[in-house]
Amino acid sequence: MPIDLLITNCSLLPEPGREQLIAPGFIAVSGSRILASGPMEECPSSTGGTVIDGQGDLAMPGLINGHCHAPMTLFRGMADDLALSSWLNEHIFPAEARHVSAEMAYWCSKLAAAEMLLSGTTTVADGYFFEEEVARAFAEAGLRAIPSQAIIDFPAPGVPDPGERLTRAASFLDAWQDQDPLISPALFAHAPYTCSAETLIRAKELARGRRVPLFLHLAETSQEHSLISSPQGATPTRHLDALGILDRDTICVHCVWVDDQDLDILADRECGVILCPQSNLKLASGIAPLPRMLERGIRVGLGTDGAASNNSLDLFKEMGLAAKIHKIPSLDPVAVPAEQILHAAARGGAAALGLADDLGALHPGKLADILLIDLHQPRMQPFYSPNTLVYSGSGHAVRSVIVHGRLVVEERQILSIDLEETKAHVLRLSGQVAQPELRSPP
Ligand SMILES: [Zn+2]
């Protein structure tokens, strides 16, 4: 097979459990997949494709952002430091009613795609309205994605009649299934407290019929827990299980307010779980019990959530926090070591999204989603172990990004998007959003 892209003289991130980097090493790419990788002495000679000198760089699998709402980049910084119920009901839902449109979803998703690609995310699972525009923006940006059309029980952007929510979702799947190798459309039922039992069941039936994943926010806050829980012992998780929603193709986001019985259910049903620790901390929702999830073998990945509740889409920041915050509930500094978090951000995320066969490693046969990390940056020196990526790393250390065999970021410049045009459109759209009143400091 021809070599279309050859990365030479880089260090290769070791497999989990192996401490030694392969250095110097190489990666050969043919079409969209990795053809070979290993030490430089095994490097094939170039046959006319692109050659990247990876001297000083660490090659690692692209990061996987398991949960985002890309159009919400428009609302970044619009309403900070609020409780989830007030944030949602008094700020986000009204702003969405006024400002979310197909145009907004397209340009803000392009901005989100640029932010994610530049900081090393090569796959994102998104959930919002106007997902056909989100999908179009991601496909044009060269970002691999699972865009998921949102389903919710009240009038929503692009779906003024809630009775149309499932037909709208079905037509989104019609438009994007098998259309673009980077895009795998799915469904996103917002949450057990915004979707009735009937809506949840019908959304899952549609997802099953089309063989696509169903994403849900689950057990995010204590308020949700109180709202759904009943004297009979239901919890949000047990509520979904009783409805038959939970299976291997259901991906539950947050899972903060879950007890041992809930975790056993998530493990038994083989659900994927995506944790968003920065969003959970900013909204004071709580800390998900990651160690108890890993004990049960649950597939866990990381997500940023939307830019309105994080406010960054840099998965390196998510990793740094995740590796520290899960030590607090047990006061155990050994809990959830950095290596496990690095795993969750790449291979674990791929597994949680059902993509483990294709993503999350640099093996021959995997899709060529590759990051080159600049190890010469002061924050990356000295580099004793990959733990440095987690505790000291940053999206700013990403030098080059390859998705599906295509170079989309080179020397920290995005090649696939006209970034100035994108920012100009988002700036224009943000001018229509009312500025929050400046509050006096307490
Ligand atoms: Zn979310």
GROMACS .gro file of C-alpha atoms and ligand atoms in nm:
model
  443
    1MET     CA    1   0.000   0.000   0.000
    2PRO     CA    2   0.131   0.351  -0.074
    3ILE     CA    3   0.251   0.566   0.213
    4ASP     CA    4   0.068   0.899   0.193
    5LEU     CA    5   0.204   1.047   0.515
    6LEU     CA    6   0.519   0.955   0.705
    7ILE     CA    7   0.609   1.095   1.048
    8THR     CA    8   0.974   1.037   1.128
    9ASN     CA    9   1.205   1.079   1.431
   10CYS     CA   10   0.921   1.132   1.680
   11SER     CA   11   0.875   0.971   2.020
   12LEU     CA   12   0.580   0.731   2.039
   13LEU     CA   13   0.355   0.725   2.345
   14PRO     CA   14   0.395   0.384   2.509
   15GLU     CA   15   0.105   0.144   2.549
   16PRO     CA   16  -0.064   0.147   2.891
   17GLY     CA   17   0.147  -0.048   3.137
   18ARG     CA   18   0.471   0.012   2.944
   19GLU     CA   19   0.693   0.287   3.072
   20GLN     CA   20   0.940   0.335   2.788
   21LEU     CA   21   0.874   0.573   2.502
   22ILE     CA   22   0.973   0.442   2.160
   23ALA     CA   23   1.226   0.705   2.051
   24PRO     CA   24   1.310   0.777   1.783
   25GLY     CA   25   1.010   0.627   1.612
   26PHE     CA   26   0.791   0.660   1.305
   27ILE     CA   27   0.430   0.635   1.190
   28ALA     CA   28   0.336   0.555   0.830
   29VAL     CA   29  -0.015   0.640   0.711
   30SER     CA   30  -0.187   0.507   0.401
   31GLY     CA   31  -0.513   0.677   0.315
   32SER     CA   32  -0.712   0.720   0.636
   33ARG     CA   33  -0.537   0.445   0.839
   34ILE     CA   34  -0.207   0.378   1.011
   35LEU     CA   35  -0.005   0.137   0.801
   36ALA     CA   36   0.287   0.086   1.038
   37SER     CA   37   0.450   0.236   1.348
   38GLY     CA   38   0.756   0.154   1.553
   39PRO     CA   39   1.125   0.234   1.603
   40MET     CA   40   1.304   0.436   1.333
   41GLU     CA   41   1.524   0.143   1.232
   42GLU     CA   42   1.206  -0.020   1.096
   43CYS     CA   43   1.091   0.294   0.913
   44PRO     CA   44   1.012   0.234   0.547
   45SER     CA   45   1.152   0.473   0.291
   46SER     CA   46   0.920   0.747   0.173
   47THR     CA   47   0.748   0.690  -0.160
   48GLY     CA   48   0.659   1.046  -0.247
   49GLY     CA   49   0.391   1.122   0.016
   50THR     CA   50   0.410   1.397   0.276
   51VAL     CA   51   0.695   1.360   0.527
   52ILE     CA   52   0.678   1.530   0.867
   53ASP     CA   53   0.997   1.550   1.071
   54GLY     CA   54   0.877   1.476   1.424
   55GLN     CA   55   1.210   1.554   1.592
   56GLY     CA   56   1.130   1.683   1.940
   57ASP     CA   57   0.768   1.577   1.920
   58LEU     CA   58   0.569   1.308   2.100
   59ALA     CA   59   0.316   1.129   1.881
   60MET     CA   60  -0.001   1.018   2.060
   61PRO     CA   61  -0.355   0.921   1.963
   62GLY     CA   62  -0.596   1.209   1.911
   63LEU     CA   63  -0.806   1.301   2.214
   64ILE     CA   64  -1.174   1.218   2.228
   65ASN     CA   65  -1.417   1.474   2.366
   66GLY     CA   66  -1.711   1.255   2.463
   67HIS     CA   67  -1.959   1.535   2.532
   68CYS     CA   68  -1.996   1.885   2.396
   69HIS     CA   69  -2.259   2.136   2.283
   70ALA     CA   70  -2.053   2.311   2.015
   71PRO     CA   71  -2.298   2.591   1.922
   72MET     CA   72  -2.293   2.705   2.286
   73THR     CA   73  -1.953   2.866   2.226
   74LEU     CA   74  -2.173   3.171   2.156
   75PHE     CA   75  -2.264   3.173   2.526
   76ARG     CA   76  -1.911   3.132   2.663
   77GLY     CA   77  -1.878   3.365   2.962
   78MET     CA   78  -2.236   3.495   2.926
   79ALA     CA   79  -2.363   3.355   3.258
   80ASP     CA   80  -2.098   3.231   3.500
   81ASP     CA   81  -2.108   3.135   3.866
   82LEU     CA   82  -2.471   3.026   3.885
   83ALA     CA   83  -2.652   2.713   4.006
   84LEU     CA   84  -2.755   2.476   3.725
   85SER     CA   85  -3.129   2.543   3.762
   86SER     CA   86  -3.084   2.921   3.756
   87TRP     CA   87  -2.816   2.897   3.484
   88LEU     CA   88  -3.045   2.687   3.265
   89ASN     CA   89  -3.388   2.837   3.333
   90GLU     CA   90  -3.301   3.206   3.373
   91HIS     CA   91  -3.010   3.241   3.132
   92ILE     CA   92  -2.939   2.957   2.890
   93PHE     CA   93  -3.293   2.855   2.787
   94PRO     CA   94  -3.403   3.220   2.727
   95ALA     CA   95  -3.080   3.295   2.535
   96GLU     CA   96  -3.128   2.982   2.327
   97ALA     CA   97  -3.486   3.082   2.245
   98ARG     CA   98  -3.362   3.419   2.115
   99HIS     CA   99  -3.029   3.340   1.954
  100VAL     CA  100  -3.004   2.980   1.838
  101SER     CA  101  -3.045   2.947   1.463
  102ALA     CA  102  -2.903   2.737   1.182
  103GLU     CA  103  -2.651   3.011   1.108
  104MET     CA  104  -2.548   3.039   1.474
  105ALA     CA  105  -2.508   2.660   1.503
  106TYR     CA  106  -2.288   2.649   1.193
  107TRP     CA  107  -2.047   2.933   1.275
  108CYS     CA  108  -2.021   2.862   1.649
  109SER     CA  109  -1.955   2.493   1.575
  110LYS     CA  110  -1.679   2.597   1.337
  111LEU     CA  111  -1.524   2.806   1.612
  112ALA     CA  112  -1.558   2.510   1.851
  113ALA     CA  113  -1.401   2.280   1.593
  114ALA     CA  114  -1.104   2.514   1.558
  115GLU     CA  115  -1.059   2.532   1.936
  116MET     CA  116  -1.079   2.154   1.971
  117LEU     CA  117  -0.849   2.068   1.680
  118LEU     CA  118  -0.588   2.323   1.790
  119SER     CA  119  -0.590   2.171   2.140
  120GLY     CA  120  -0.567   1.809   2.026
  121THR     CA  121  -0.925   1.680   2.010
  122THR     CA  122  -0.976   1.474   1.695
  123THR     CA  123  -1.318   1.323   1.776
  124VAL     CA  124  -1.612   1.490   1.946
  125ALA     CA  125  -1.959   1.371   2.044
  126ASP     CA  126  -2.191   1.670   2.029
  127GLY     CA  127  -2.554   1.714   2.130
  128TYR     CA  128  -2.766   2.016   2.040
  129PHE     CA  129  -3.025   2.161   1.803
  130PHE     CA  130  -2.964   2.221   1.431
  131GLU     CA  131  -2.715   1.933   1.439
  132GLU     CA  132  -2.718   1.915   1.059
  133GLU     CA  133  -2.537   2.251   1.070
  134VAL     CA  134  -2.305   2.125   1.342
  135ALA     CA  135  -2.229   1.819   1.129
  136ARG     CA  136  -2.161   2.037   0.824
  137ALA     CA  137  -1.925   2.261   1.021
  138PHE     CA  138  -1.736   1.963   1.166
  139ALA     CA  139  -1.710   1.785   0.831
  140GLU     CA  140  -1.571   2.100   0.668
  141ALA     CA  141  -1.327   2.145   0.956
  142GLY     CA  142  -1.200   1.789   0.919
  143LEU     CA  143  -1.302   1.699   1.276
  144ARG     CA  144  -1.434   1.346   1.337
  145ALA     CA  145  -1.770   1.371   1.510
  146ILE     CA  146  -2.082   1.207   1.645
  147PRO     CA  147  -2.330   1.494   1.612
  148SER     CA  148  -2.650   1.409   1.798
  149GLN     CA  149  -2.982   1.585   1.740
  150ALA     CA  150  -3.136   1.696   2.070
  151ILE     CA  151  -3.479   1.572   2.178
  152ILE     CA  152  -3.661   1.761   2.452
  153ASP     CA  153  -4.024   1.793   2.564
  154PHE     CA  154  -4.076   2.167   2.520
  155PRO     CA  155  -4.050   2.402   2.222
  156ALA     CA  156  -3.686   2.421   2.121
  157PRO     CA  157  -3.474   2.599   1.860
  158GLY     CA  158  -3.563   2.461   1.519
  159VAL     CA  159  -3.837   2.244   1.672
  160PRO     CA  160  -4.116   2.486   1.778
  161ASP     CA  161  -4.367   2.201   1.804
  162PRO     CA  162  -4.241   1.937   2.051
  163GLY     CA  163  -4.462   1.686   1.868
  164GLU     CA  164  -4.218   1.711   1.579
  165ARG     CA  165  -3.906   1.635   1.783
  166LEU     CA  166  -3.872   1.272   1.676
  167THR     CA  167  -3.949   1.330   1.308
  168ARG     CA  168  -3.695   1.615   1.314
  169ALA     CA  169  -3.439   1.380   1.471
  170ALA     CA  170  -3.518   1.109   1.215
  171SER     CA  171  -3.471   1.348   0.924
  172PHE     CA  172  -3.133   1.451   1.069
  173LEU     CA  173  -3.030   1.085   1.067
  174ASP     CA  174  -3.160   1.049   0.711
  175ALA     CA  175  -2.948   1.341   0.600
  176TRP     CA  176  -2.619   1.230   0.757
  177GLN     CA  177  -2.609   0.851   0.789
  178ASP     CA  178  -2.341   0.711   0.555
  179GLN     CA  179  -2.275   1.053   0.402
  180ASP     CA  180  -1.927   1.142   0.527
  181PRO     CA  181  -1.657   0.916   0.671
  182LEU     CA  182  -1.595   1.168   0.953
  183ILE     CA  183  -1.958   1.201   1.060
  184SER     CA  184  -2.160   0.936   1.249
  185PRO     CA  185  -2.496   1.093   1.342
  186ALA     CA  186  -2.674   0.995   1.665
  187LEU     CA  187  -2.949   1.110   1.903
  188PHE     CA  188  -2.937   1.306   2.228
  189ALA     CA  189  -3.235   1.287   2.466
  190HIS     CA  190  -3.159   1.585   2.687
  191ALA     CA  191  -3.225   1.444   3.036
  192PRO     CA  192  -3.475   1.240   3.241
  193TYR     CA  193  -3.614   1.567   3.383
  194THR     CA  194  -3.676   1.730   3.042
  195CYS     CA  195  -3.798   1.420   2.855
  196SER     CA  196  -4.105   1.221   2.958
  197ALA     CA  197  -4.093   0.844   2.989
  198GLU     CA  198  -4.275   0.818   2.656
  199THR     CA  199  -4.026   1.050   2.484
  200LEU     CA  200  -3.731   0.854   2.622
  201ILE     CA  201  -3.877   0.522   2.507
  202ARG     CA  202  -3.955   0.655   2.158
  203ALA     CA  203  -3.611   0.815   2.127
  204LYS     CA  204  -3.447   0.484   2.219
  205GLU     CA  205  -3.670   0.297   1.972
  206LEU     CA  206  -3.561   0.536   1.697
  207ALA     CA  207  -3.194   0.498   1.794
  208ARG     CA  208  -3.222   0.118   1.802
  209GLY     CA  209  -3.402   0.110   1.468
  210ARG     CA  210  -3.130   0.319   1.306
  211ARG     CA  211  -2.844   0.145   1.493
  212VAL     CA  212  -2.709   0.472   1.635
  213PRO     CA  213  -2.608   0.563   1.990
  214LEU     CA  214  -2.841   0.749   2.224
  215PHE     CA  215  -2.676   1.007   2.451
  216LEU     CA  216  -2.838   1.142   2.769
  217HIS     CA  217  -2.745   1.372   3.053
  218LEU     CA  218  -2.795   1.148   3.357
  219ALA     CA  219  -2.783   1.209   3.732
  220GLU     CA  220  -2.608   1.543   3.694
  221THR     CA  221  -2.736   1.728   4.002
  222SER     CA  222  -2.896   1.667   4.339
  223GLN     CA  223  -3.205   1.854   4.210
  224GLU     CA  224  -3.245   1.599   3.930
  225HIS     CA  225  -3.198   1.322   4.184
  226SER     CA  226  -3.473   1.469   4.407
  227LEU     CA  227  -3.705   1.529   4.111
  228ILE     CA  228  -3.682   1.176   3.973
  229SER     CA  229  -3.632   0.979   4.291
  230SER     CA  230  -3.941   0.829   4.447
  231PRO     CA  231  -4.036   0.665   4.777
  232GLN     CA  232  -4.028   0.335   4.587
  233GLY     CA  233  -3.652   0.377   4.551
  234ALA     CA  234  -3.623   0.497   4.193
  235THR     CA  235  -3.322   0.708   4.103
  236PRO     CA  236  -3.262   0.870   3.764
  237THR     CA  237  -3.056   0.564   3.664
  238ARG     CA  238  -3.311   0.310   3.790
  239HIS     CA  239  -3.586   0.516   3.620
  240LEU     CA  240  -3.409   0.480   3.283
  241ASP     CA  241  -3.339   0.114   3.345
  242ALA     CA  242  -3.706   0.045   3.421
  243LEU     CA  243  -3.792   0.211   3.087
  244GLY     CA  244  -3.551  -0.021   2.901
  245ILE     CA  245  -3.334   0.270   2.787
  246LEU     CA  246  -2.998   0.144   2.911
  247ASP     CA  247  -2.783  -0.077   2.690
  248ARG     CA  248  -2.444  -0.089   2.522
  249ASP     CA  249  -2.543   0.185   2.277
  250THR     CA  250  -2.663   0.425   2.546
  251ILE     CA  251  -2.404   0.678   2.656
  252CYS     CA  252  -2.474   0.846   2.988
  253VAL     CA  253  -2.315   1.184   3.053
  254HIS     CA  254  -2.221   1.313   3.402
  255CYS     CA  255  -2.342   1.028   3.633
  256VAL     CA  256  -2.255   1.229   3.944
  257TRP     CA  257  -2.552   1.132   4.161
  258VAL     CA  258  -2.529   0.754   4.130
  259ASP     CA  259  -2.516   0.500   4.413
  260ASP     CA  260  -2.365   0.151   4.408
  261GLN     CA  261  -2.685  -0.004   4.277
  262ASP     CA  262  -2.694   0.251   3.994
  263LEU     CA  263  -2.332   0.176   3.909
  264ASP     CA  264  -2.404  -0.198   3.905
  265ILE     CA  265  -2.686  -0.130   3.659
  266LEU     CA  266  -2.465   0.083   3.433
  267ALA     CA  267  -2.202  -0.193   3.441
  268ASP     CA  268  -2.452  -0.475   3.380
  269ARG     CA  269  -2.614  -0.290   3.088
  270GLU     CA  270  -2.263  -0.208   2.951
  271CYS     CA  271  -2.348   0.162   2.909
  272GLY     CA  272  -2.077   0.406   2.808
  273VAL     CA  273  -2.020   0.688   3.058
  274ILE     CA  274  -1.875   1.032   2.987
  275LEU     CA  275  -1.755   1.249   3.277
  276CYS     CA  276  -1.730   1.628   3.257
  277PRO     CA  277  -1.553   1.725   3.580
  278GLN     CA  278  -1.492   2.092   3.496
  279SER     CA  279  -1.860   2.153   3.417
  280ASN     CA  280  -1.963   1.960   3.729
  281LEU     CA  281  -1.734   2.171   3.945
  282LYS     CA  282  -1.826   2.506   3.790
  283LEU     CA  283  -2.197   2.436   3.840
  284ALA     CA  284  -2.123   2.280   4.181
  285SER     CA  285  -2.303   1.964   4.073
  286GLY     CA  286  -2.064   1.729   4.253
  287ILE     CA  287  -1.790   1.478   4.179
  288ALA     CA  288  -1.869   1.161   3.986
  289PRO     CA  289  -1.747   0.837   4.154
  290LEU     CA  290  -1.489   0.751   3.887
  291PRO     CA  291  -1.290   0.499   4.098
  292ARG     CA  292  -1.606   0.294   4.160
  293MET     CA  293  -1.689   0.307   3.789
  294LEU     CA  294  -1.343   0.179   3.694
  295GLU     CA  295  -1.367  -0.097   3.957
  296ARG     CA  296  -1.676  -0.222   3.775
  297GLY     CA  297  -1.513  -0.211   3.433
  298ILE     CA  298  -1.747   0.062   3.306
  299ARG     CA  299  -1.623   0.223   2.983
  300VAL     CA  300  -1.549   0.583   3.087
  301GLY     CA  301  -1.441   0.876   2.873
  302LEU     CA  302  -1.402   1.249   2.933
  303GLY     CA  303  -1.597   1.542   2.792
  304THR     CA  304  -1.580   1.917   2.820
  305ASP     CA  305  -1.955   1.984   2.808
  306GLY     CA  306  -2.041   2.312   2.635
  307ALA     CA  307  -1.837   2.631   2.647
  308ALA     CA  308  -2.111   2.797   2.853
  309SER     CA  309  -2.043   2.570   3.150
  310ASN     CA  310  -1.670   2.494   3.136
  311ASN     CA  311  -1.573   2.739   2.962
  312SER     CA  312  -1.291   2.579   2.765
  313LEU     CA  313  -1.300   2.297   2.511
  314ASP     CA  314  -0.935   2.203   2.582
  315LEU     CA  315  -0.937   1.837   2.688
  316PHE     CA  316  -0.590   1.873   2.843
  317LYS     CA  317  -0.746   2.099   3.106
  318GLU     CA  318  -1.013   1.835   3.164
  319MET     CA  319  -0.744   1.570   3.212
  320GLY     CA  320  -0.548   1.779   3.462
  321LEU     CA  321  -0.855   1.837   3.677
  322ALA     CA  322  -0.983   1.480   3.646
  323ALA     CA  323  -0.654   1.335   3.766
  324LYS     CA  324  -0.670   1.547   4.083
  325ILE     CA  325  -1.036   1.585   4.174
  326HIS     CA  326  -1.109   1.214   4.207
  327LYS     CA  327  -0.849   1.190   4.485
  328ILE     CA  328  -1.054   1.422   4.706
  329PRO     CA  329  -1.360   1.212   4.806
  330SER     CA  330  -1.132   0.936   4.937
  331LEU     CA  331  -0.847   1.171   5.040
  332ASP     CA  332  -0.629   0.920   4.858
  333PRO     CA  333  -0.353   1.060   4.635
  334VAL     CA  334  -0.316   0.720   4.473
  335ALA     CA  335  -0.675   0.718   4.346
  336VAL     CA  336  -0.712   0.745   3.967
  337PRO     CA  337  -0.349   0.792   3.861
  338ALA     CA  338  -0.263   1.013   3.562
  339GLU     CA  339  -0.215   0.713   3.336
  340GLN     CA  340  -0.580   0.615   3.382
  341ILE     CA  341  -0.694   0.966   3.296
  342LEU     CA  342  -0.478   0.973   2.983
  343HIS     CA  343  -0.640   0.643   2.890
  344ALA     CA  344  -0.989   0.786   2.951
  345ALA     CA  345  -0.915   1.083   2.723
  346ALA     CA  346  -0.819   0.865   2.428
  347ARG     CA  347  -0.871   0.489   2.423
  348GLY     CA  348  -1.125   0.490   2.707
  349GLY     CA  349  -1.326   0.759   2.533
  350ALA     CA  350  -1.315   0.558   2.211
  351ALA     CA  351  -1.445   0.254   2.400
  352ALA     CA  352  -1.721   0.455   2.572
  353LEU     CA  353  -1.841   0.577   2.231
  354GLY     CA  354  -1.820   0.229   2.074
  355LEU     CA  355  -1.521   0.325   1.855
  356ALA     CA  356  -1.246   0.121   2.021
  357ASP     CA  357  -1.179  -0.088   1.709
  358ASP     CA  358  -1.081   0.221   1.511
  359LEU     CA  359  -0.954   0.488   1.751
  360GLY     CA  360  -0.746   0.549   2.061
  361ALA     CA  361  -0.411   0.391   1.963
  362LEU     CA  362  -0.130   0.420   1.711
  363HIS     CA  363  -0.142   0.058   1.597
  364PRO     CA  364  -0.140  -0.045   1.231
  365GLY     CA  365  -0.500  -0.066   1.111
  366LYS     CA  366  -0.633   0.210   1.337
  367LEU     CA  367  -0.768   0.528   1.185
  368ALA     CA  368  -0.491   0.787   1.153
  369ASP     CA  369  -0.598   1.041   1.416
  370ILE     CA  370  -0.262   1.154   1.553
  371LEU     CA  371  -0.126   1.441   1.763
  372LEU     CA  372   0.229   1.569   1.764
  373ILE     CA  373   0.305   1.727   2.102
  374ASP     CA  374   0.592   1.976   2.122
  375LEU     CA  375   0.812   1.842   2.401
  376HIS     CA  376   1.049   2.140   2.370
  377GLN     CA  377   0.800   2.370   2.541
  378PRO     CA  378   0.917   2.474   2.889
  379ARG     CA  379   0.604   2.327   3.051
  380MET     CA  380   0.686   1.985   2.903
  381GLN     CA  381   1.047   1.972   3.026
  382PRO     CA  382   1.188   1.750   3.161
  383PHE     CA  383   0.967   1.469   3.029
  384TYR     CA  384   1.013   1.171   3.260
  385SER     CA  385   0.680   1.008   3.181
  386PRO     CA  386   0.348   1.060   3.001
  387ASN     CA  387   0.209   1.182   3.335
  388THR     CA  388   0.351   1.520   3.230
  389LEU     CA  389   0.086   1.534   2.956
  390VAL     CA  390  -0.183   1.516   3.224
  391TYR     CA  391  -0.041   1.728   3.505
  392SER     CA  392   0.149   1.989   3.304
  393GLY     CA  393   0.014   1.950   2.953
  394SER     CA  394  -0.196   2.201   2.767
  395GLY     CA  395  -0.363   2.229   2.432
  396HIS     CA  396  -0.098   2.490   2.355
  397ALA     CA  397   0.162   2.213   2.342
  398VAL     CA  398  -0.010   2.056   2.039
  399ARG     CA  399   0.204   2.129   1.735
  400SER     CA  400   0.031   1.927   1.459
  401VAL     CA  401  -0.291   1.729   1.424
  402ILE     CA  402  -0.385   1.461   1.173
  403VAL     CA  403  -0.745   1.338   1.139
  404HIS     CA  404  -0.839   1.051   0.907
  405GLY     CA  405  -0.492   1.072   0.753
  406ARG     CA  406  -0.529   1.444   0.674
  407LEU     CA  407  -0.306   1.713   0.823
  408VAL     CA  408  -0.551   1.969   0.967
  409VAL     CA  409  -0.322   2.157   1.211
  410GLU     CA  410   0.040   2.229   1.122
  411GLU     CA  411   0.276   2.429   1.343
  412ARG     CA  412  -0.024   2.543   1.556
  413GLN     CA  413  -0.205   2.681   1.250
  414ILE     CA  414  -0.537   2.536   1.148
  415LEU     CA  415  -0.537   2.448   0.778
  416SER     CA  416  -0.897   2.337   0.733
  417ILE     CA  417  -1.085   2.649   0.850
  418ASP     CA  418  -1.069   3.016   0.764
  419LEU     CA  419  -1.034   3.112   1.128
  420GLU     CA  420  -1.055   3.489   1.076
  421GLU     CA  421  -1.380   3.454   0.880
  422THR     CA  422  -1.519   3.220   1.148
  423LYS     CA  423  -1.430   3.456   1.433
  424ALA     CA  424  -1.579   3.753   1.246
  425HIS     CA  425  -1.912   3.570   1.212
  426VAL     CA  426  -1.915   3.466   1.580
  427LEU     CA  427  -1.828   3.822   1.683
  428ARG     CA  428  -2.120   3.953   1.478
  429LEU     CA  429  -2.356   3.696   1.634
  430SER     CA  430  -2.228   3.767   1.985
  431GLY     CA  431  -2.312   4.136   1.933
  432GLN     CA  432  -2.680   4.034   1.930
  433VAL     CA  433  -2.652   3.864   2.271
  434ALA     CA  434  -2.738   4.098   2.558
  435GLN     CA  435  -2.438   4.155   2.776
  436PRO     CA  436  -2.489   4.050   3.136
  437GLU     CA  437  -2.502   4.338   3.377
  438LEU     CA  438  -2.171   4.381   3.550
  439ARG     CA  439  -2.210   4.289   3.909
  440SER     CA  440  -2.035   4.475   4.186
  441PRO     CA  441  -1.783   4.265   4.370
  442PRO     CA  442  -1.918   4.143   4.703
  443ZN      ZN  443  -2.409   1.867   2.847
   0.00000   0.00000   0.00000
